[in-house]
mmCIF file of C-alpha atoms and ligand atoms in Angstrom:
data_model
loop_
_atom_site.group_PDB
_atom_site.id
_atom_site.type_symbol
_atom_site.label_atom_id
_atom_site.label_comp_id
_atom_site.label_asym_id
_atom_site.label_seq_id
_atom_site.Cartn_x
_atom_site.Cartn_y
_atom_site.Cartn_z
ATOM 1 C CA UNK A 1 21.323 15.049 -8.566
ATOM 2 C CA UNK A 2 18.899 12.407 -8.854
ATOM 3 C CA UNK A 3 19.266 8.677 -10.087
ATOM 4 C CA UNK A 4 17.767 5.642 -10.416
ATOM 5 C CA UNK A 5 19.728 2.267 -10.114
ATOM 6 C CA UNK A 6 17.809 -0.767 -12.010
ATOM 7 C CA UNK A 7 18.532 -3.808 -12.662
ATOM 8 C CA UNK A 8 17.650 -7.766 -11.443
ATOM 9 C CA UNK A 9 17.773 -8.359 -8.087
ATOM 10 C CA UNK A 10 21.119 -9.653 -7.404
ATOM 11 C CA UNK A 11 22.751 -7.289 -10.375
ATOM 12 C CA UNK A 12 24.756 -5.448 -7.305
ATOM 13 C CA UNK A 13 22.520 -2.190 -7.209
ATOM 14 C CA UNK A 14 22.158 -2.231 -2.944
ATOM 15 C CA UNK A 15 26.369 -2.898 -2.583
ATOM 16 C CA UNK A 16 26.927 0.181 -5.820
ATOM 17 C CA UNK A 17 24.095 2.494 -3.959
ATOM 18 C CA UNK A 18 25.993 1.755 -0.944
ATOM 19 C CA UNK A 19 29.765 2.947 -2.419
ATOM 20 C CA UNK A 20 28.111 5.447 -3.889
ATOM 21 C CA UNK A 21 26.287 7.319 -0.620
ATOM 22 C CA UNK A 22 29.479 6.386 1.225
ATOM 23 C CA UNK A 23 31.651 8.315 -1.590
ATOM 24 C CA UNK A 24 28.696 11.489 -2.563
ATOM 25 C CA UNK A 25 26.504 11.398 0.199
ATOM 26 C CA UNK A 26 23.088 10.788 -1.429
ATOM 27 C CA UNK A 27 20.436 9.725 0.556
ATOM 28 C CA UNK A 28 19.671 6.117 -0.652
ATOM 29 C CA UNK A 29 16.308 5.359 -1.170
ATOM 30 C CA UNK A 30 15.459 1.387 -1.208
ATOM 31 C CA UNK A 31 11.956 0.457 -2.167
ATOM 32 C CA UNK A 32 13.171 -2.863 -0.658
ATOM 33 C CA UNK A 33 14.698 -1.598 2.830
ATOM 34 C CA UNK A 34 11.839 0.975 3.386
ATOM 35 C CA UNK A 35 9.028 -2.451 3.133
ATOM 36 C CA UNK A 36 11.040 -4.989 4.849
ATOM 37 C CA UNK A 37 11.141 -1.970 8.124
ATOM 38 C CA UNK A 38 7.096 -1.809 7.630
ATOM 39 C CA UNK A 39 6.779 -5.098 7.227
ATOM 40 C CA UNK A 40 9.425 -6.145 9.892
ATOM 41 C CA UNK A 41 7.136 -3.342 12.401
ATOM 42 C CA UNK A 42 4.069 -5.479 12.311
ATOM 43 C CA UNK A 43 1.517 -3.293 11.121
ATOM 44 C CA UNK A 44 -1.481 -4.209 9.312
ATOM 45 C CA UNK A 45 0.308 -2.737 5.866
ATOM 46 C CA UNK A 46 3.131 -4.921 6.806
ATOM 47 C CA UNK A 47 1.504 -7.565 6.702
ATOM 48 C CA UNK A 48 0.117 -7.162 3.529
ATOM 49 C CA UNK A 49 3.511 -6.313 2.165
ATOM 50 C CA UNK A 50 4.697 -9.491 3.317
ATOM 51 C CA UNK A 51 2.380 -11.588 1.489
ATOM 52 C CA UNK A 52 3.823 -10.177 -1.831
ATOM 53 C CA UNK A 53 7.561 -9.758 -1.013
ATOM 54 C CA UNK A 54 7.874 -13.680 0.349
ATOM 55 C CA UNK A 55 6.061 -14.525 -2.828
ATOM 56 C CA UNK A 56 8.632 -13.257 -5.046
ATOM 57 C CA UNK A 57 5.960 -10.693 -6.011
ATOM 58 C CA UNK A 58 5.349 -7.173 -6.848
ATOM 59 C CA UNK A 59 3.760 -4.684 -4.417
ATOM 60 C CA UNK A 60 0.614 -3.338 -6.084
ATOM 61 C CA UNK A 61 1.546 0.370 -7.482
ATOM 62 C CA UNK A 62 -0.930 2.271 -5.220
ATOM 63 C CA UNK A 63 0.682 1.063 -2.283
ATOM 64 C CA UNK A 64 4.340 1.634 -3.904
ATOM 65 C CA UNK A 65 3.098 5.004 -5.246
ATOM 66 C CA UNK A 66 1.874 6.664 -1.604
ATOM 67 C CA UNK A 67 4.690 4.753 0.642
ATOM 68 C CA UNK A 68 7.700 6.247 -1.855
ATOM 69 C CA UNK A 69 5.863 9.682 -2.341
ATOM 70 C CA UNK A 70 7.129 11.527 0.912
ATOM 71 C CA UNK A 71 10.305 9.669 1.081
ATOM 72 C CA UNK A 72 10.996 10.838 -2.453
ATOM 73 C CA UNK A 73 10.044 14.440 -1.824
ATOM 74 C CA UNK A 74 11.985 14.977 0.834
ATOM 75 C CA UNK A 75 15.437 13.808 -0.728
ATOM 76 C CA UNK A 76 14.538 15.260 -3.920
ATOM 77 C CA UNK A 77 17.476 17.315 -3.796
ATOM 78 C CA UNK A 78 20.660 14.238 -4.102
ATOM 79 C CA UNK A 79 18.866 10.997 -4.239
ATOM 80 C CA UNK A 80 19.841 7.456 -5.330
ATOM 81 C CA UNK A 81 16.653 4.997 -6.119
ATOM 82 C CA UNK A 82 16.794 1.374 -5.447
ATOM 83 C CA UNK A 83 13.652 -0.626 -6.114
ATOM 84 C CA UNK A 84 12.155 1.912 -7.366
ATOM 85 C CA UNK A 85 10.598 2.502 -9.649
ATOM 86 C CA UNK A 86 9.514 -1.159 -10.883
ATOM 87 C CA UNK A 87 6.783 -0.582 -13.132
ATOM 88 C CA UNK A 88 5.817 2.069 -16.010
ATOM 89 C CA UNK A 89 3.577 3.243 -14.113
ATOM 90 C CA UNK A 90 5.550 3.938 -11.106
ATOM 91 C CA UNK A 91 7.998 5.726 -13.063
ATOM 92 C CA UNK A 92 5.046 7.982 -14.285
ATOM 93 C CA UNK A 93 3.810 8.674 -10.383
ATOM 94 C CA UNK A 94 8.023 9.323 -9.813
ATOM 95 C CA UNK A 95 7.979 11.344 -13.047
ATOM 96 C CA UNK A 96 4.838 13.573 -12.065
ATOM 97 C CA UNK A 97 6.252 14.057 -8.080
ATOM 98 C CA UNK A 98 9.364 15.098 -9.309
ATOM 99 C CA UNK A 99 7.950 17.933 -11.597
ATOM 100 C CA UNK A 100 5.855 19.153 -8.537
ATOM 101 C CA UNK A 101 8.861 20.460 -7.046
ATOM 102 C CA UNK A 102 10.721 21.156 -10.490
ATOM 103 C CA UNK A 103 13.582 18.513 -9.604
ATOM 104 C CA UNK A 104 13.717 16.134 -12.606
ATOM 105 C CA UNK A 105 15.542 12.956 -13.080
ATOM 106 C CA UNK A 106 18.988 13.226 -14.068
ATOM 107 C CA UNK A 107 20.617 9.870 -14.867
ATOM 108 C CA UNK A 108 19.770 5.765 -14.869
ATOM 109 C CA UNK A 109 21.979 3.488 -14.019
ATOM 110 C CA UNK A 110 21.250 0.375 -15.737
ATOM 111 C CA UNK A 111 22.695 -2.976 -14.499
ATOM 112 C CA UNK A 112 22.890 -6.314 -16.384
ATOM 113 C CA UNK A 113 24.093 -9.500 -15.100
ATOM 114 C CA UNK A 114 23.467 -12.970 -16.174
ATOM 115 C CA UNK A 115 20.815 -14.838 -14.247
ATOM 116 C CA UNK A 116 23.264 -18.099 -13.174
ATOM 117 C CA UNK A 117 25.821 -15.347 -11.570
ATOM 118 C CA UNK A 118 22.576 -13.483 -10.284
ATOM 119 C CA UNK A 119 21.435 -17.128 -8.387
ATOM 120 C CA UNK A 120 24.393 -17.499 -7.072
ATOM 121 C CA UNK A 121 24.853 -14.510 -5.684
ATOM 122 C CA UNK A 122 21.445 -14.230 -4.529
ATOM 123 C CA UNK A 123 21.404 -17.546 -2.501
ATOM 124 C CA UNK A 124 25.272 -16.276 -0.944
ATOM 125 C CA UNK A 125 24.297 -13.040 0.479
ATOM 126 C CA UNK A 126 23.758 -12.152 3.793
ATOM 127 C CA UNK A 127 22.346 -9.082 5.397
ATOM 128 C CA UNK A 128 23.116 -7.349 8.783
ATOM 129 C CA UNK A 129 19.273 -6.746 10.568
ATOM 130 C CA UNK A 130 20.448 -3.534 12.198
ATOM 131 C CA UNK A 131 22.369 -1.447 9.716
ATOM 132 C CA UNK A 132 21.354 -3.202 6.239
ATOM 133 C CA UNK A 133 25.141 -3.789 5.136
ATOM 134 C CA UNK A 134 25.007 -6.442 2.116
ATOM 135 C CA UNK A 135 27.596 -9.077 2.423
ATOM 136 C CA UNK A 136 28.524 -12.401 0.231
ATOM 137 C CA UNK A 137 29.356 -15.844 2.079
ATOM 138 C CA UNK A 138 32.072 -16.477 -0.683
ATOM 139 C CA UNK A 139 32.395 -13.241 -3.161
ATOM 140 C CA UNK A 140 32.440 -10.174 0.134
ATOM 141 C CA UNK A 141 32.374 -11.830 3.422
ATOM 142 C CA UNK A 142 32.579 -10.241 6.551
ATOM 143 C CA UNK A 143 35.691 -10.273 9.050
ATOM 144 C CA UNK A 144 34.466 -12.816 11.431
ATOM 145 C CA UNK A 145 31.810 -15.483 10.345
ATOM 146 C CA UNK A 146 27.987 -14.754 10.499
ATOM 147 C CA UNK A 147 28.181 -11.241 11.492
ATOM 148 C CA UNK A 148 28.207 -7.318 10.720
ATOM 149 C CA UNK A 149 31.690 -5.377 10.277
ATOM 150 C CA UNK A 150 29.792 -2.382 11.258
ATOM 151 C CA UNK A 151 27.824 -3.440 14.084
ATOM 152 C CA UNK A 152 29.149 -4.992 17.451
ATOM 153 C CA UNK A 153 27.279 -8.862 17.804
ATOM 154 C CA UNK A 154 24.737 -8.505 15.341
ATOM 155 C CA UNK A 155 24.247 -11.844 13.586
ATOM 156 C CA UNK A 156 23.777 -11.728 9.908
ATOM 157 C CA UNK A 157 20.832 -12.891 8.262
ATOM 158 C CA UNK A 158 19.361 -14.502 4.661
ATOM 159 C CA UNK A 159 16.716 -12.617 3.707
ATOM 160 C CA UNK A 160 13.265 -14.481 3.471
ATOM 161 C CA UNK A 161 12.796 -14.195 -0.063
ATOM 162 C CA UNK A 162 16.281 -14.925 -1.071
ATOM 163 C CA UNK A 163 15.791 -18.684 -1.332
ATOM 164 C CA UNK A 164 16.381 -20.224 -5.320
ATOM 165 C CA UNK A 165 12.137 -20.516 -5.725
ATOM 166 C CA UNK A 166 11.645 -16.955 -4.897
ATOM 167 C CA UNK A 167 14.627 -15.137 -6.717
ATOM 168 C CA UNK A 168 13.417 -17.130 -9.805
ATOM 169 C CA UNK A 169 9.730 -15.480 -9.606
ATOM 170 C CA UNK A 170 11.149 -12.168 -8.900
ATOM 171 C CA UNK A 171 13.595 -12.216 -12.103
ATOM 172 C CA UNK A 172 10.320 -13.235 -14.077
ATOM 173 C CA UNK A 173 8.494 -9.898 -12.212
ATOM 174 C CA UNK A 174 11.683 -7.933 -13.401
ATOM 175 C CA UNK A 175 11.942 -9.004 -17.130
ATOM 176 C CA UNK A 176 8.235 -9.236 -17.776
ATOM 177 C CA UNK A 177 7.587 -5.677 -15.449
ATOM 178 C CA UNK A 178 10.285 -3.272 -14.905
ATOM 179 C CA UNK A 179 12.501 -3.881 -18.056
ATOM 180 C CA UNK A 180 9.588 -1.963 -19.874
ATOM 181 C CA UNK A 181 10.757 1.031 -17.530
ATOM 182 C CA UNK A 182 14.080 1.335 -19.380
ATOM 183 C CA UNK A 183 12.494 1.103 -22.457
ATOM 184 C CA UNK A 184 10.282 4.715 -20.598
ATOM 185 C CA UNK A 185 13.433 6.213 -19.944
ATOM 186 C CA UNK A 186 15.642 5.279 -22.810
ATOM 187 C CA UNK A 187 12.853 7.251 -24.623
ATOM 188 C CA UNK A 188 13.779 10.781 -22.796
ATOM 189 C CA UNK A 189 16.524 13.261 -24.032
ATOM 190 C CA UNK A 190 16.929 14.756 -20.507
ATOM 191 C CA UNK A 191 17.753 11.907 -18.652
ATOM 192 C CA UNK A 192 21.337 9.911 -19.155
ATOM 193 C CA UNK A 193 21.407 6.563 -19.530
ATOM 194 C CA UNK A 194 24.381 4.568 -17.938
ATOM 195 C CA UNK A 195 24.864 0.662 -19.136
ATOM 196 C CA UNK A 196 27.000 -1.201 -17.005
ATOM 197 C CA UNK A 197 28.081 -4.716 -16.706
ATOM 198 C CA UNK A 198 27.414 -5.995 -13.417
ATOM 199 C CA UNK A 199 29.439 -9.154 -14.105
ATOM 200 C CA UNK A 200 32.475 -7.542 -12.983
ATOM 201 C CA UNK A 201 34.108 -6.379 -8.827
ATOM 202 C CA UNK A 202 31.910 -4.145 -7.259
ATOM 203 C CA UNK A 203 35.008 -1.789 -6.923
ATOM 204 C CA UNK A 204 35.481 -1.853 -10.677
ATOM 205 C CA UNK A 205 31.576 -1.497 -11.375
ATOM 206 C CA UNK A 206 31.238 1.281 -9.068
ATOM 207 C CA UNK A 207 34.589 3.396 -10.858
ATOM 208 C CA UNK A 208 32.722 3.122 -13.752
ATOM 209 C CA UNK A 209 29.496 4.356 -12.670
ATOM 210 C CA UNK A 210 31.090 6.868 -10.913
ATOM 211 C CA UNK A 211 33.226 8.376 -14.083
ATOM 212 C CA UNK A 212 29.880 8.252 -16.034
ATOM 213 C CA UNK A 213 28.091 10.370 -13.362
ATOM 214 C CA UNK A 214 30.487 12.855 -13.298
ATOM 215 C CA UNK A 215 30.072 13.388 -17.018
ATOM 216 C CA UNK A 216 26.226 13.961 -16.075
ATOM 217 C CA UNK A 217 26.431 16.737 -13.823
ATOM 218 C CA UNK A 218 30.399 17.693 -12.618
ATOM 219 C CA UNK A 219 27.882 19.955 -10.406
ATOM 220 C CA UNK A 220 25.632 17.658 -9.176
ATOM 221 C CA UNK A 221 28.422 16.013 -7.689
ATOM 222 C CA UNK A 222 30.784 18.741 -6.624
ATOM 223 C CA UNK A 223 30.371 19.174 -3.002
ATOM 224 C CA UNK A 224 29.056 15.978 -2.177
ATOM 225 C CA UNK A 225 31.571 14.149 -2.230
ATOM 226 C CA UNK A 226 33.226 12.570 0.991
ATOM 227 C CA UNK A 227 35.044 15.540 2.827
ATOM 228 C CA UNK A 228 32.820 18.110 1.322
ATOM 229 C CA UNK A 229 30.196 17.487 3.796
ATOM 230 C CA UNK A 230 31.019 18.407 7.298
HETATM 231 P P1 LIG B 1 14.237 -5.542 -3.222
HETATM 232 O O1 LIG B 1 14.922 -5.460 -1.890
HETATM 233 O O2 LIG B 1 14.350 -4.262 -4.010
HETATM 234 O O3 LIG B 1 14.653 -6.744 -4.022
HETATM 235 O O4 LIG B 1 12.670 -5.693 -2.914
HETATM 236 C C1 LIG B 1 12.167 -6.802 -2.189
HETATM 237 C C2 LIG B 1 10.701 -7.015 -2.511
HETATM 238 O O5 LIG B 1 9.937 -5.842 -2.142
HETATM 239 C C3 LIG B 1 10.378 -7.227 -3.985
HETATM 240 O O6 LIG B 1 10.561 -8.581 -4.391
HETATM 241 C C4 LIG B 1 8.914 -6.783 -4.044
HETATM 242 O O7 LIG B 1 8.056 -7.777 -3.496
HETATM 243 C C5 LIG B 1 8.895 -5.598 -3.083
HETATM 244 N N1 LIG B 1 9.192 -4.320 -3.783
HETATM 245 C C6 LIG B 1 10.267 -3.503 -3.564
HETATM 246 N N2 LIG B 1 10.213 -2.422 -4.332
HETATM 247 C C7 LIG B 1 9.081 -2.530 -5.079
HETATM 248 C C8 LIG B 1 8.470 -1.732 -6.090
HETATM 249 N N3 LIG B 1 9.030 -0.567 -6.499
HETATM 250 N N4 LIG B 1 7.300 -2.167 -6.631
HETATM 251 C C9 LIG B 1 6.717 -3.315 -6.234
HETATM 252 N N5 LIG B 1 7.244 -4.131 -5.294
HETATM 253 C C10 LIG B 1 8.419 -3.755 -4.721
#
């Protein structure tokens, strides 16, 4: 099964992509994750990366386009997409990949959330360096202060471009860029569009994303889920 997650940044998608590979085993793909490791590397297309991402701006498509094309290939066959795609354009490149090896989109998740709640949750959340695990200061904090459940001493950190200035430029890329993208996809019969309101618990917003996807494809989920695996 295939699905992409959209929504502001901020709307929840990383922590519902999260419950959601823990529960069905998809491999999550994050636009996001897979930059910040290039850029975080030090190469010359990290650097380049960086320029855009600490402005609050978009990655030009080309780059997007060849950086998500063998990552998206390979996990064509269960995938969750976070990030990605962000522009018409994109979703046309994801569209046209997908085809290539006859695995078509199946669902979009669509995510809505108010921007105040979005700020505040933005400028609250904390992220472990090593294992990516999303956390909230107030809303989902972690056991002890300032660092990762998950990972033994390693100290979380705010993410460069999750400062007030910057999540305000990259809601204005997301409603003047990649809300056109639901308009693509609200367009196509074969692909099942899932509205939720991210206002609500994460627990709550994932049962309901969850009950929707089993409507989808009872298939695409039998045997992935958590137990199923081994
Ligand atoms: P995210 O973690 O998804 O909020 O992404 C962080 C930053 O990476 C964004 O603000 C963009 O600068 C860049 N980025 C991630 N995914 C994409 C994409 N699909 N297209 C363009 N830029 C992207």
């Amino acid at each position: 099964m295939r699905i992409v997650l959209m929504g502001p940044p901020g709307a929840g998608k990383g922590t519902l992509a999260e419950r959601l590979v823990r529960e069905f085993g998809f491999t999550h793909l994050s636009s996001g994750d897979i930059f910040r490791a290039e850029r975080d590397g030090g190469s010359e297309l990290g650097g380049k990366l960086a320029g855009y991402m600490d402005a609050g701006r978009l990655v030009p498509d080309e780059i997007v386009v060849e950086m998500m094309a063998k990552a998206v290939t390979g996990a064509a066959e269960g995938m969750m997409l976070d990030g990605f795609p962000r522009t018409v354009a994109q979703a046309e490149a994801l569209d046209a990949q997908l085809a290539k090896v006859g695995k078509p989109l199946d669902a979009v998740v669509v995510m809505t959330v108010e921007t105040d709640v979005i700020v505040g949750r933005i400028c609250g959340r904390r992220a472990c360096p090593a294992c990516g695990r999303l956390y909230h200061v107030s809303f989902m904090p972690p056991r002890r202060e300032g660092y990762c459940d998950d990972c033994a001493d390693a100290k979380l950190i705010l993410r460069s471009d999750d400062t007030e200035e910057v999540v305000r430029r990259r809601l204005e890329a997301y409603y003047g860029q990649t809300e056109p993208v639901i308009g693509y996809y609200r367009g196509r019969r074969s692909v099942k569009m899932i509205d939720v309101n991210g206002n609500g618990e994460a627990a709550e917003v994932a049962a309901k994303v969850i009950e929707a996807l089993r409507s989808v494809s009872p298939e695409g989920l039998e045997g992935r889920e958590r137990g199923d695996q081994a």
